mmCIF file of C-alpha atoms and ligand atoms in Angstrom:
data_model
loop_
_atom_site.group_PDB
_atom_site.id
_atom_site.type_symbol
_atom_site.label_atom_id
_atom_site.label_comp_id
_atom_site.label_asym_id
_atom_site.label_seq_id
_atom_site.Cartn_x
_atom_site.Cartn_y
_atom_site.Cartn_z
ATOM 1 C CA UNK I 626 93.937 147.179 86.744
ATOM 2 C CA UNK I 627 94.372 147.002 82.977
ATOM 3 C CA UNK I 628 97.352 144.840 82.082
ATOM 4 C CA UNK I 629 99.418 145.355 78.936
ATOM 5 C CA UNK I 630 102.260 143.221 77.586
ATOM 6 C CA UNK I 631 104.477 144.167 74.626
ATOM 7 C CA UNK I 632 106.022 141.180 72.853
ATOM 8 C CA UNK I 633 108.943 140.882 70.406
ATOM 9 C CA UNK I 634 111.390 138.065 69.655
ATOM 10 C CA UNK I 635 114.203 138.533 72.166
ATOM 11 C CA UNK I 636 112.653 141.009 74.672
ATOM 12 C CA UNK I 637 115.854 143.065 74.656
ATOM 13 C CA UNK I 638 115.223 145.691 71.924
ATOM 14 C CA UNK I 639 111.709 146.491 70.696
ATOM 15 C CA UNK I 640 109.345 145.378 73.469
ATOM 16 C CA UNK I 641 111.442 146.831 76.335
ATOM 17 C CA UNK I 642 111.471 150.141 74.401
ATOM 18 C CA UNK I 643 107.671 150.042 74.085
ATOM 19 C CA UNK I 644 107.405 149.133 77.784
ATOM 20 C CA UNK I 645 109.602 152.082 78.831
ATOM 21 C CA UNK I 646 107.812 154.552 76.550
ATOM 22 C CA UNK I 647 104.347 153.387 77.655
ATOM 23 C CA UNK I 648 105.283 153.504 81.343
ATOM 24 C CA UNK I 649 106.376 157.122 80.922
ATOM 25 C CA UNK I 650 103.192 158.082 79.048
ATOM 26 C CA UNK I 651 101.041 156.359 81.689
ATOM 27 C CA UNK I 652 102.945 158.045 84.515
ATOM 28 C CA UNK I 653 102.644 161.463 82.825
ATOM 29 C CA UNK I 654 98.892 160.869 82.507
ATOM 30 C CA UNK I 655 98.625 159.995 86.210
ATOM 31 C CA UNK I 656 97.332 156.522 85.375
ATOM 32 C CA UNK I 657 99.987 154.268 86.896
ATOM 33 C CA UNK I 658 97.466 152.907 89.412
ATOM 34 C CA UNK I 659 95.181 151.854 86.552
ATOM 35 C CA UNK I 660 97.488 150.484 83.848
ATOM 36 C CA UNK I 661 100.211 147.910 84.460
ATOM 37 C CA UNK I 662 102.864 147.304 81.799
ATOM 38 C CA UNK I 663 105.287 144.467 81.078
ATOM 39 C CA UNK I 664 107.145 143.096 78.083
ATOM 40 C CA UNK I 665 108.240 139.622 76.986
ATOM 41 C CA UNK I 666 109.837 137.714 74.113
ATOM 42 C CA UNK I 667 108.542 134.779 72.109
ATOM 43 C CA UNK I 668 112.052 133.263 72.394
ATOM 44 C CA UNK I 669 114.021 132.429 75.531
ATOM 45 C CA UNK I 670 117.510 133.349 74.202
ATOM 46 C CA UNK I 671 117.955 136.388 76.418
ATOM 47 C CA UNK I 672 115.871 135.549 79.509
ATOM 48 C CA UNK I 673 117.125 137.448 82.557
ATOM 49 C CA UNK I 674 119.115 139.983 80.508
ATOM 50 C CA UNK I 675 118.781 143.741 80.610
ATOM 51 C CA UNK I 676 117.725 145.512 77.368
ATOM 52 C CA UNK I 677 120.343 145.833 74.599
ATOM 53 C CA UNK I 678 122.754 148.748 75.347
ATOM 54 C CA UNK I 679 121.797 150.353 72.013
ATOM 55 C CA UNK I 680 118.119 150.418 73.029
ATOM 56 C CA UNK I 681 119.001 151.699 76.486
ATOM 57 C CA UNK I 682 121.143 154.485 75.037
ATOM 58 C CA UNK I 683 118.497 155.612 72.542
ATOM 59 C CA UNK I 684 115.836 155.674 75.260
ATOM 60 C CA UNK I 685 118.114 157.420 77.771
ATOM 61 C CA UNK I 686 118.787 160.188 75.232
ATOM 62 C CA UNK I 687 115.048 160.778 75.113
ATOM 63 C CA UNK I 688 114.480 160.686 78.851
ATOM 64 C CA UNK I 689 113.161 157.133 79.118
ATOM 65 C CA UNK I 690 114.752 154.536 81.410
ATOM 66 C CA UNK I 691 114.550 150.887 80.309
ATOM 67 C CA UNK I 692 114.535 148.799 83.454
ATOM 68 C CA UNK I 693 113.106 145.444 82.395
ATOM 69 C CA UNK I 694 114.690 141.994 82.509
ATOM 70 C CA UNK I 695 113.952 139.701 79.590
ATOM 71 C CA UNK I 696 111.257 137.054 80.107
ATOM 72 C CA UNK I 697 109.621 134.604 77.717
ATOM 73 C CA UNK I 698 105.905 134.840 76.929
ATOM 74 C CA UNK I 699 104.174 131.496 77.452
ATOM 75 C CA UNK I 700 100.583 130.307 76.881
ATOM 76 C CA UNK I 701 99.561 130.883 80.500
ATOM 77 C CA UNK I 702 100.498 134.568 80.215
ATOM 78 C CA UNK I 703 97.416 135.238 78.066
ATOM 79 C CA UNK I 704 95.345 134.951 81.253
ATOM 80 C CA UNK I 705 97.449 137.708 82.892
ATOM 81 C CA UNK I 706 96.983 140.431 80.272
ATOM 82 C CA UNK I 707 94.132 142.406 78.688
ATOM 83 C CA UNK I 708 96.305 143.578 75.777
ATOM 84 C CA UNK I 709 99.105 141.543 74.173
ATOM 85 C CA UNK I 710 100.862 143.750 71.603
ATOM 86 C CA UNK I 711 103.072 142.016 69.034
ATOM 87 C CA UNK I 712 105.840 143.986 67.334
ATOM 88 C CA UNK I 713 105.756 142.148 64.003
ATOM 89 C CA UNK I 714 103.873 139.495 62.045
ATOM 90 C CA UNK I 715 106.227 136.720 63.076
ATOM 91 C CA UNK I 716 105.684 137.566 66.754
ATOM 92 C CA UNK I 717 101.930 137.650 66.084
ATOM 93 C CA UNK I 718 102.019 134.219 64.422
ATOM 94 C CA UNK I 719 104.158 132.726 67.208
ATOM 95 C CA UNK I 720 101.811 134.113 69.860
ATOM 96 C CA UNK I 721 98.653 132.911 68.084
ATOM 97 C CA UNK I 722 100.227 129.463 67.919
ATOM 98 C CA UNK I 723 100.324 129.296 71.713
ATOM 99 C CA UNK I 724 96.539 129.131 72.206
ATOM 100 C CA UNK I 725 93.195 128.106 70.659
ATOM 101 C CA UNK I 726 91.230 130.123 73.196
ATOM 102 C CA UNK I 727 89.302 132.792 71.278
ATOM 103 C CA UNK I 728 89.066 135.032 74.362
ATOM 104 C CA UNK I 729 92.862 135.032 74.575
ATOM 105 C CA UNK I 730 93.296 135.513 70.828
ATOM 106 C CA UNK I 731 91.077 138.607 70.972
ATOM 107 C CA UNK I 732 93.609 140.203 73.339
ATOM 108 C CA UNK I 733 96.338 139.839 70.744
ATOM 109 C CA UNK I 734 97.119 142.390 68.042
ATOM 110 C CA UNK I 735 99.966 144.310 66.381
ATOM 111 C CA UNK I 736 101.162 147.374 68.319
ATOM 112 C CA UNK I 737 101.190 149.539 65.186
ATOM 113 C CA UNK I 738 97.423 149.107 64.806
ATOM 114 C CA UNK I 739 97.273 151.937 67.348
ATOM 115 C CA UNK I 740 99.635 154.268 65.498
ATOM 116 C CA UNK I 741 97.703 157.010 63.704
ATOM 117 C CA UNK I 742 98.178 156.651 59.954
ATOM 118 C CA UNK I 743 99.720 153.193 60.149
ATOM 119 C CA UNK I 744 98.134 150.281 58.342
ATOM 120 C CA UNK I 745 96.923 147.120 60.070
ATOM 121 C CA UNK I 746 99.783 144.994 58.862
ATOM 122 C CA UNK I 747 102.726 147.250 59.681
ATOM 123 C CA UNK I 748 105.456 145.997 61.961
ATOM 124 C CA UNK I 749 108.103 147.487 64.246
ATOM 125 C CA UNK I 750 111.246 146.419 62.327
ATOM 126 C CA UNK I 751 113.783 144.257 64.186
ATOM 127 C CA UNK I 752 116.873 146.491 64.798
ATOM 128 C CA UNK I 753 119.120 143.789 66.300
ATOM 129 C CA UNK I 754 121.450 143.188 63.345
ATOM 130 C CA UNK I 755 121.347 146.739 61.968
ATOM 131 C CA UNK I 756 122.830 150.170 62.756
ATOM 132 C CA UNK I 757 121.926 152.817 65.302
ATOM 133 C CA UNK I 758 119.335 154.409 62.997
ATOM 134 C CA UNK I 759 117.221 151.259 63.442
ATOM 135 C CA UNK I 760 117.081 151.859 67.186
ATOM 136 C CA UNK I 761 116.097 155.475 66.639
ATOM 137 C CA UNK I 762 113.319 154.376 64.329
ATOM 138 C CA UNK I 763 112.094 151.761 66.825
ATOM 139 C CA UNK I 764 111.879 154.412 69.552
ATOM 140 C CA UNK I 765 109.926 156.784 67.324
ATOM 141 C CA UNK I 766 107.480 154.111 66.196
ATOM 142 C CA UNK I 767 106.963 152.929 69.779
ATOM 143 C CA UNK I 768 106.302 156.489 70.926
ATOM 144 C CA UNK I 769 103.680 157.179 68.241
ATOM 145 C CA UNK I 770 101.997 153.793 68.623
ATOM 146 C CA UNK I 771 101.983 153.907 72.437
ATOM 147 C CA UNK I 772 100.354 157.345 72.407
ATOM 148 C CA UNK I 773 97.590 155.858 70.247
ATOM 149 C CA UNK I 774 97.359 152.789 72.469
ATOM 150 C CA UNK I 775 96.996 154.915 75.602
ATOM 151 C CA UNK I 776 94.240 156.983 73.980
ATOM 152 C CA UNK I 777 92.447 153.776 73.016
ATOM 153 C CA UNK I 778 92.699 152.323 76.537
ATOM 154 C CA UNK I 779 91.557 155.553 78.194
ATOM 155 C CA UNK I 780 88.516 155.676 75.931
ATOM 156 C CA UNK I 781 87.691 151.950 75.938
ATOM 157 C CA UNK I 782 87.886 151.718 79.737
ATOM 158 C CA UNK I 783 86.518 155.204 80.471
ATOM 159 C CA UNK I 784 89.595 156.044 82.545
ATOM 160 C CA UNK I 785 89.477 159.813 81.993
ATOM 161 C CA UNK I 786 92.907 161.318 82.410
ATOM 162 C CA UNK I 787 93.530 163.180 85.635
ATOM 163 C CA UNK I 788 96.277 165.386 84.281
ATOM 164 C CA UNK I 789 97.259 166.815 80.918
ATOM 165 C CA UNK I 790 99.276 164.595 78.600
ATOM 166 C CA UNK I 791 102.745 165.876 77.827
HETATM 167 P P1 4NP U 536 114.014 142.148 69.811
HETATM 168 O O1 4NP U 536 115.371 142.048 68.969
HETATM 169 O O2 4NP U 536 113.147 141.001 69.353
HETATM 170 O O3 4NP U 536 113.490 143.467 69.426
HETATM 171 O O4 4NP U 536 114.406 142.042 71.276
HETATM 172 C C1 4NP U 536 116.128 140.863 68.878
HETATM 173 C C2 4NP U 536 116.971 140.515 69.919
HETATM 174 C C3 4NP U 536 117.731 139.361 69.829
HETATM 175 C C4 4NP U 536 117.648 138.568 68.700
HETATM 176 C C5 4NP U 536 116.782 138.918 67.663
HETATM 177 C C6 4NP U 536 116.019 140.076 67.763
HETATM 178 N N1 4NP U 536 118.451 137.407 68.581
HETATM 179 O O5 4NP U 536 118.398 136.747 67.534
HETATM 180 O O6 4NP U 536 119.172 137.072 69.528
#
């Protein structure tokens, strides 16, 4: 099993959106027995909460259900995942601060590294204090980046998709 964790600050907007989008892509590719997906936050503010209603609504409109409960990412979680995908540079810095283990640090990168045409340092912008267009943008970025991430994983782990991607 290849284990993926998306990480943002609160684990109620960006990373649950990426989790929901990636789960759908993985299911559509027939790979749910091979790739396991979670999300977490660097902060504990919202632990136990469902995703923000604005994120849930945007995802629902596009046929994606967000079913996670917020959890905090801690140092020991690096051992549980093969890919730890940070949404922005602050998340990346907070996560790198949790460990000195180079094996664990190699699992950590920005999600948008996998988005075709995106540069290495681009972030998924935090929509929490903004309007609905921010949530739309987050969904679109997550969708493009997760498609790229899935292609990378399939190739890197020679998974070979069993059914056509939608
Ligand atoms: P997220 O958004 O990191 O995408 O889940 C936020 C959620 C909550 C807060 C900040 C960002 N907050 O400050 O409570």
